[in-house]
Amino acid sequence: MDRLDGPARLMIVSDLDHTMVDHHDPENTSLLRFNALWESLYRHDSLLVFSTGRSPTLYKQLRSEKPMLTPDITITSVGTEITYGDSMVPDEGWVNVLNQKWDRNVVLEETAKLPQLKFQSETEQRPHKVSFYVEKGHAQDVISSLSDRFEKRGLDVKIIYSGGIDLDILPQGAGKGQALAYLLKKFKEGGKPPINTLVCGDSGNDAELFSIPDVYGVMVSNAQEELLQWHAEHAKENTKIIHASNRCAAGIIEAIGHFGLGPNTSPRDSSDILVSKLDNFNPSHEVVKFYITYERWRRAEAEKSDLLIQSLKHICHPTGIAVHPSGVEHSLHECIDTFGPHYGDKQGKQFRVWLDRVFTSQIGSTSWLVKFDKWELTDDGRHCSLTTILLNSEPGNPGAFSLLHVHQTWLEGFAARCQNDWIF
Ligand code: GLC
Ligand code: MG
């Protein structure tokens, strides 16, 4: 989070299952739309926070299954674990806060007395979270019985019911809302409170997020009954919270527009993608659009025209070079020429391309370096190459620029698989 010089323009704090990630959409359409929007227009000055009920183990599993971005901050295990960056460095301060007034053994002793509680898997039992399954019909009784028992033992805990099945027991000071409040306080103390914060959720454990002062909130269209009911009882008058008309990530995009938090047209929403509509030259936006065009060409979703090849060539400098991870160099124009025959070669097959961690630095008055992780998903699995692009903009002409140099390196372990990979 020290990545930004100033306060974040927008901090999105989003739940994952059935909020950012739509498990009913195998194509991941809205997630990919969100990714392209975030990387092209927000990554450089905003913060992405994932807040999930999953343990780090199940969170990593989800990341390997779905085309998810790397968040700046990851909050796992229902707000009991806060970590930073891709390497997920834990926030020790938060651990200390939660250690106060928490006795896991008392939780285990009391819950063992209720046969309606079925233990969740071992991975989901965490230092500050004990989790069970409870049938919907028993939930209310179980919760009040547990509350009495804990009170008698002098333990102040939080009991959260989500998705009509999951029951989590946490320290009273934990939860997704408290974790967010802790982060906001930290940002404020560091002199960088986000300008706007948008929280996004679909189920019971997300309710707390919506009660944090001053945040905007979106309950996605597919939100669970328990969240909608919480909203009706506690936050009905709050005009900063909406129930979106779109599912999952499309609901998040909708909320960005509804609250006027910034642009909400994803590069994936346009068909004439190579035409630049921005007033200022934005290298991330150009690079994201370039790869969407590449994906569409191979999926036969772009029009098959020489014009498109010509436009692609036009944005590649005549002396531009691409360096393949194997070390082989090609002229950029040569690479674009190889596009042609591959039109539609991925039609009807699994093929998606998305960029993660797009970072731009201006290195001269008209030149820019753009670095990113390029992910490609095919029927053979997915792989990532670290890519650096050098490009030049044309002063006074926002749409005009040229690619000078493209350099890719493989992520460790992928080398063998990608020998015949495309240059882009
Ligand atoms: C996730 C976690 C589970 C938890 C549930 C609701 O599914 O894996 O342990 O009970 O979220 O918070
Ligand atoms: Mg959810």
PDB file of C-alpha atoms and ligand atoms in Angstrom, residues 15 17 52-55 58 77-78 120-121 123-125 129-133 160-163 165-168 176 203-205, ligand 1:
ATOM      1  CA  ASP A  15     -15.978 -10.069  -1.468  1.00  0.00           C
ATOM      2  CA  ASP A  17     -17.484 -15.758  -4.130  1.00  0.00           C
ATOM      3  CA  THR A  52     -13.199 -13.170   1.574  1.00  0.00           C
ATOM      4  CA  GLY A  53     -14.460 -15.751   4.024  1.00  0.00           C
ATOM      5  CA  ARG A  54     -12.003 -18.233   2.549  1.00  0.00           C
ATOM      6  CA  SER A  55      -8.806 -19.222   4.314  1.00  0.00           C
ATOM      7  CA  LEU A  58      -8.925 -21.839  -0.419  1.00  0.00           C
ATOM      8  CA  SER A  77     -10.873 -15.865   6.847  1.00  0.00           C
ATOM      9  CA  VAL A  78     -13.776 -13.420   7.380  1.00  0.00           C
ATOM     10  CA  GLN A 120     -15.959 -27.367   8.142  1.00  0.00           C
ATOM     11  CA  SER A 121     -12.719 -28.670   6.632  1.00  0.00           C
ATOM     12  CA  THR A 123      -8.146 -25.626   6.147  1.00  0.00           C
ATOM     13  CA  GLU A 124     -11.022 -23.343   7.204  1.00  0.00           C
ATOM     14  CA  GLN A 125     -10.251 -23.553  10.928  1.00  0.00           C
ATOM     15  CA  LYS A 129     -11.954 -18.312  13.183  1.00  0.00           C
ATOM     16  CA  VAL A 130     -13.793 -21.544  13.957  1.00  0.00           C
ATOM     17  CA  SER A 131     -16.263 -22.577  11.243  1.00  0.00           C
ATOM     18  CA  PHE A 132     -19.187 -24.976  10.938  1.00  0.00           C
ATOM     19  CA  TYR A 133     -22.095 -25.880   8.685  1.00  0.00           C
ATOM     20  CA  ILE A 160     -21.898 -14.846  11.627  1.00  0.00           C
ATOM     21  CA  TYR A 161     -24.256 -16.874   9.448  1.00  0.00           C
ATOM     22  CA  SER A 162     -23.672 -16.721   5.667  1.00  0.00           C
ATOM     23  CA  GLY A 163     -25.002 -18.269   2.499  1.00  0.00           C
ATOM     24  CA  ILE A 165     -25.222 -22.695   5.598  1.00  0.00           C
ATOM     25  CA  ASP A 166     -21.900 -21.365   7.000  1.00  0.00           C
ATOM     26  CA  LEU A 167     -21.501 -20.432  10.644  1.00  0.00           C
ATOM     27  CA  ASP A 168     -18.317 -18.629  11.687  1.00  0.00           C
ATOM     28  CA  LYS A 176     -14.825  -7.962   7.426  1.00  0.00           C
ATOM     29  CA  SER A 203     -23.923 -12.500   1.756  1.00  0.00           C
ATOM     30  CA  GLY A 204     -24.172 -12.350   5.547  1.00  0.00           C
ATOM     31  CA  ASN A 205     -20.493 -11.960   6.332  1.00  0.00           C
TER      32      ASN A 205
HETATM   33  C1  GLC B   1     -15.953 -19.251   3.057  1.00  0.00           C
HETATM   34  C2  GLC B   1     -15.072 -19.974   4.042  1.00  0.00           C
HETATM   35  C3  GLC B   1     -15.894 -20.594   5.155  1.00  0.00           C
HETATM   36  C4  GLC B   1     -16.822 -19.566   5.765  1.00  0.00           C
HETATM   37  C5  GLC B   1     -17.663 -18.923   4.678  1.00  0.00           C
HETATM   38  C6  GLC B   1     -18.595 -17.844   5.196  1.00  0.00           C
HETATM   39  O1  GLC B   1     -16.715 -20.137   2.334  1.00  0.00           O
HETATM   40  O2  GLC B   1     -14.335 -20.980   3.375  1.00  0.00           O
HETATM   41  O3  GLC B   1     -15.045 -21.098   6.152  1.00  0.00           O
HETATM   42  O4  GLC B   1     -17.640 -20.172   6.714  1.00  0.00           O
HETATM   43  O5  GLC B   1     -16.807 -18.328   3.723  1.00  0.00           O
HETATM   44  O6  GLC B   1     -17.921 -16.852   5.894  1.00  0.00           O
END
